[in-house]
Amino acid sequence: MTHDNYIRVLLIEGKRGNHPLFAQELEKKGYELIQAENGSAGLTIIKKVEPNIVVINAASLRTSGIRICSAYRNQLKHIPIILIIAENTKPPDNVDASVILTLPFTIQKLINRVRIYHPAEDKHILRVGPVKLNKKTHFVCCNGHETQLTPRLSSLLKLFMSKPGKIIEREVLFKKVWETEYVGDTRTLDVHISWLRRAIEKDPHKPKLICTLRGVGYKLDI
């Protein structure tokens, strides 16, 4: 067993039905694994064991996972939560999970998701306030939610994160991100800002992180 993947995973996994179980495979990959057979059992130990990530195999519990995710988020606001749901199941609306995986999938897909939060990836991670951006994979995590950005959106966010609290003029944004001096197409920038807000804001319609200074530019208000 290798220890390259040293990270503490709290796995909530039952043994109901014929759904795949992931405990053994995660241990084989070298993760420090703490198991709980249901959501309540995990809640009693979550603060004591201080996991880096929570994996909830809702399929094995015959539940949607909504209440479990909400309870865990209330305990640890920023912890990454991976929710696994059964095949042919519609992802639940408004579930407080960072990632939702629908069965069937390979163990490697789960590992790839866990690796987003892996300490070994620190050289690729840019952190400013609640925003964490993986510059290699373009995944951004904020307020417990994870989204993969396009390379251009990733570049735009990196620029904001390089100057937190400072207004970046629209001309500068076009020059740095689009590599052009032309600033006539204002809609292009506005649309990208809208997409970025969807990725990191709790309420994209009432943004608190990416603020607008009308006629001038934008800033990451951290």
PDB file of N, CA and C in Angstrom, residues 10-16 35-47 54-58 60-63 65-73 75 83:
ATOM      1  N   LEU A  10     -13.623  10.274   5.317  1.00  0.00           N
ATOM      2  CA  LEU A  10     -14.734   9.721   6.090  1.00  0.00           C
ATOM      3  C   LEU A  10     -15.737   9.173   5.086  1.00  0.00           C
ATOM      4  N   LEU A  11     -15.906   7.861   5.092  1.00  0.00           N
ATOM      5  CA  LEU A  11     -16.797   7.186   4.154  1.00  0.00           C
ATOM      6  C   LEU A  11     -18.070   6.747   4.871  1.00  0.00           C
ATOM      7  N   ILE A  12     -19.206   7.265   4.413  1.00  0.00           N
ATOM      8  CA  ILE A  12     -20.501   6.855   4.952  1.00  0.00           C
ATOM      9  C   ILE A  12     -21.063   5.837   3.975  1.00  0.00           C
ATOM     10  N   GLU A  13     -21.084   4.578   4.408  1.00  0.00           N
ATOM     11  CA  GLU A  13     -21.431   3.512   3.475  1.00  0.00           C
ATOM     12  C   GLU A  13     -22.134   2.369   4.218  1.00  0.00           C
ATOM     13  N   GLY A  14     -23.322   2.015   3.738  1.00  0.00           N
ATOM     14  CA  GLY A  14     -24.049   0.883   4.296  1.00  0.00           C
ATOM     15  C   GLY A  14     -23.815  -0.355   3.456  1.00  0.00           C
ATOM     16  N   LYS A  15     -24.645  -1.340   3.647  1.00  0.00           N
ATOM     17  CA  LYS A  15     -24.502  -2.596   2.896  1.00  0.00           C
ATOM     18  C   LYS A  15     -25.850  -3.071   2.386  1.00  0.00           C
ATOM     19  N   ARG A  16     -26.683  -2.092   2.000  1.00  0.00           N
ATOM     20  CA  ARG A  16     -28.017  -2.445   1.533  1.00  0.00           C
ATOM     21  C   ARG A  16     -28.036  -2.617   0.017  1.00  0.00           C
ATOM     22  N   GLN A  35     -14.714   4.800   8.580  1.00  0.00           N
ATOM     23  CA  GLN A  35     -16.001   4.371   8.066  1.00  0.00           C
ATOM     24  C   GLN A  35     -17.115   4.568   9.079  1.00  0.00           C
ATOM     25  N   ALA A  36     -18.306   4.854   8.554  1.00  0.00           N
ATOM     26  CA  ALA A  36     -19.516   4.892   9.363  1.00  0.00           C
ATOM     27  C   ALA A  36     -20.616   4.246   8.539  1.00  0.00           C
ATOM     28  N   GLU A  37     -21.452   3.456   9.192  1.00  0.00           N
ATOM     29  CA  GLU A  37     -22.449   2.678   8.459  1.00  0.00           C
ATOM     30  C   GLU A  37     -23.710   3.469   8.139  1.00  0.00           C
ATOM     31  N   ASN A  38     -23.830   4.676   8.707  1.00  0.00           N
ATOM     32  CA  ASN A  38     -24.959   5.544   8.377  1.00  0.00           C
ATOM     33  C   ASN A  38     -24.599   6.987   8.710  1.00  0.00           C
ATOM     34  N   GLY A  39     -25.475   7.900   8.306  1.00  0.00           N
ATOM     35  CA  GLY A  39     -25.190   9.315   8.508  1.00  0.00           C
ATOM     36  C   GLY A  39     -25.066   9.716   9.955  1.00  0.00           C
ATOM     37  N   SER A  40     -25.917   9.172  10.812  1.00  0.00           N
ATOM     38  CA  SER A  40     -25.884   9.521  12.235  1.00  0.00           C
ATOM     39  C   SER A  40     -24.579   9.094  12.890  1.00  0.00           C
ATOM     40  N   ALA A  41     -24.113   7.901  12.539  1.00  0.00           N
ATOM     41  CA  ALA A  41     -22.855   7.409  13.104  1.00  0.00           C
ATOM     42  C   ALA A  41     -21.690   8.311  12.691  1.00  0.00           C
ATOM     43  N   GLY A  42     -21.709   8.773  11.449  1.00  0.00           N
ATOM     44  CA  GLY A  42     -20.644   9.656  10.986  1.00  0.00           C
ATOM     45  C   GLY A  42     -20.651  10.995  11.693  1.00  0.00           C
ATOM     46  N   LEU A  43     -21.840  11.513  11.979  1.00  0.00           N
ATOM     47  CA  LEU A  43     -21.944  12.811  12.653  1.00  0.00           C
ATOM     48  C   LEU A  43     -21.358  12.786  14.053  1.00  0.00           C
ATOM     49  N   THR A  44     -21.415  11.638  14.714  1.00  0.00           N
ATOM     50  CA  THR A  44     -20.901  11.545  16.081  1.00  0.00           C
ATOM     51  C   THR A  44     -19.375  11.597  16.137  1.00  0.00           C
ATOM     52  N   ILE A  45     -18.716  11.339  15.002  1.00  0.00           N
ATOM     53  CA  ILE A  45     -17.251  11.289  15.021  1.00  0.00           C
ATOM     54  C   ILE A  45     -16.599  12.318  14.097  1.00  0.00           C
ATOM     55  N   ILE A  46     -17.392  13.055  13.306  1.00  0.00           N
ATOM     56  CA  ILE A  46     -16.809  13.862  12.244  1.00  0.00           C
ATOM     57  C   ILE A  46     -15.833  14.917  12.767  1.00  0.00           C
ATOM     58  N   LYS A  47     -16.185  15.602  13.856  1.00  0.00           N
ATOM     59  CA  LYS A  47     -15.282  16.636  14.369  1.00  0.00           C
ATOM     60  C   LYS A  47     -14.067  16.031  15.075  1.00  0.00           C
ATOM     61  N   VAL A  54     -15.442  14.026   2.814  1.00  0.00           N
ATOM     62  CA  VAL A  54     -16.487  13.069   3.162  1.00  0.00           C
ATOM     63  C   VAL A  54     -17.038  12.465   1.872  1.00  0.00           C
ATOM     64  N   VAL A  55     -17.119  11.137   1.837  1.00  0.00           N
ATOM     65  CA  VAL A  55     -17.732  10.432   0.719  1.00  0.00           C
ATOM     66  C   VAL A  55     -18.990   9.742   1.251  1.00  0.00           C
ATOM     67  N   ILE A  56     -20.141  10.091   0.681  1.00  0.00           N
ATOM     68  CA  ILE A  56     -21.417   9.533   1.126  1.00  0.00           C
ATOM     69  C   ILE A  56     -21.961   8.631   0.024  1.00  0.00           C
ATOM     70  N   ASN A  57     -21.959   7.329   0.284  1.00  0.00           N
ATOM     71  CA  ASN A  57     -22.495   6.369  -0.671  1.00  0.00           C
ATOM     72  C   ASN A  57     -23.988   6.218  -0.398  1.00  0.00           C
ATOM     73  N   ALA A  58     -24.766   7.186  -0.901  1.00  0.00           N
ATOM     74  CA  ALA A  58     -26.200   7.199  -0.643  1.00  0.00           C
ATOM     75  C   ALA A  58     -26.888   5.980  -1.248  1.00  0.00           C
ATOM     76  N   SER A  60     -25.860   2.957  -1.256  1.00  0.00           N
ATOM     77  CA  SER A  60     -25.757   1.835  -0.321  1.00  0.00           C
ATOM     78  C   SER A  60     -26.630   2.043   0.914  1.00  0.00           C
ATOM     79  N   LEU A  61     -27.131   3.279   1.089  1.00  0.00           N
ATOM     80  CA  LEU A  61     -27.972   3.590   2.243  1.00  0.00           C
ATOM     81  C   LEU A  61     -29.448   3.668   1.865  1.00  0.00           C
ATOM     82  N   ARG A  62     -29.702   3.552   0.555  1.00  0.00           N
ATOM     83  CA  ARG A  62     -31.066   3.675   0.035  1.00  0.00           C
ATOM     84  C   ARG A  62     -31.700   4.985   0.450  1.00  0.00           C
ATOM     85  N   THR A  63     -30.983   6.062   0.216  1.00  0.00           N
ATOM     86  CA  THR A  63     -31.456   7.399   0.542  1.00  0.00           C
ATOM     87  C   THR A  63     -30.980   8.356  -0.536  1.00  0.00           C
ATOM     88  N   GLY A  65     -29.611  11.231   0.117  1.00  0.00           N
ATOM     89  CA  GLY A  65     -28.404  11.878   0.623  1.00  0.00           C
ATOM     90  C   GLY A  65     -28.576  13.344   0.947  1.00  0.00           C
ATOM     91  N   ILE A  66     -29.738  13.922   0.669  1.00  0.00           N
ATOM     92  CA  ILE A  66     -29.938  15.360   0.882  1.00  0.00           C
ATOM     93  C   ILE A  66     -29.772  15.738   2.354  1.00  0.00           C
ATOM     94  N   ARG A  67     -30.464  15.020   3.227  1.00  0.00           N
ATOM     95  CA  ARG A  67     -30.400  15.364   4.654  1.00  0.00           C
ATOM     96  C   ARG A  67     -29.012  15.100   5.227  1.00  0.00           C
ATOM     97  N   ILE A  68     -28.382  14.032   4.798  1.00  0.00           N
ATOM     98  CA  ILE A  68     -27.035  13.722   5.305  1.00  0.00           C
ATOM     99  C   ILE A  68     -26.061  14.822   4.900  1.00  0.00           C
ATOM    100  N   CYS A  69     -26.103  15.218   3.634  1.00  0.00           N
ATOM    101  CA  CYS A  69     -25.194  16.279   3.157  1.00  0.00           C
ATOM    102  C   CYS A  69     -25.421  17.571   3.936  1.00  0.00           C
ATOM    103  N   SER A  70     -26.679  17.919   4.155  1.00  0.00           N
ATOM    104  CA  SER A  70     -26.996  19.147   4.884  1.00  0.00           C
ATOM    105  C   SER A  70     -26.475  19.101   6.316  1.00  0.00           C
ATOM    106  N   ALA A  71     -26.644  17.966   6.963  1.00  0.00           N
ATOM    107  CA  ALA A  71     -26.181  17.823   8.344  1.00  0.00           C
ATOM    108  C   ALA A  71     -24.667  17.940   8.445  1.00  0.00           C
ATOM    109  N   TYR A  72     -23.962  17.338   7.480  1.00  0.00           N
ATOM    110  CA  TYR A  72     -22.496  17.378   7.502  1.00  0.00           C
ATOM    111  C   TYR A  72     -21.989  18.774   7.162  1.00  0.00           C
ATOM    112  N   ARG A  73     -22.674  19.446   6.244  1.00  0.00           N
ATOM    113  CA  ARG A  73     -22.270  20.805   5.902  1.00  0.00           C
ATOM    114  C   ARG A  73     -22.441  21.739   7.088  1.00  0.00           C
ATOM    115  N   GLN A  75     -22.023  20.911  10.143  1.00  0.00           N
ATOM    116  CA  GLN A  75     -20.943  20.613  11.078  1.00  0.00           C
ATOM    117  C   GLN A  75     -19.617  21.213  10.638  1.00  0.00           C
ATOM    118  N   LEU A  83     -21.042  12.916  -3.128  1.00  0.00           N
ATOM    119  CA  LEU A  83     -22.278  12.142  -2.964  1.00  0.00           C
ATOM    120  C   LEU A  83     -22.400  11.140  -4.106  1.00  0.00           C
TER     121      LEU A  83
END
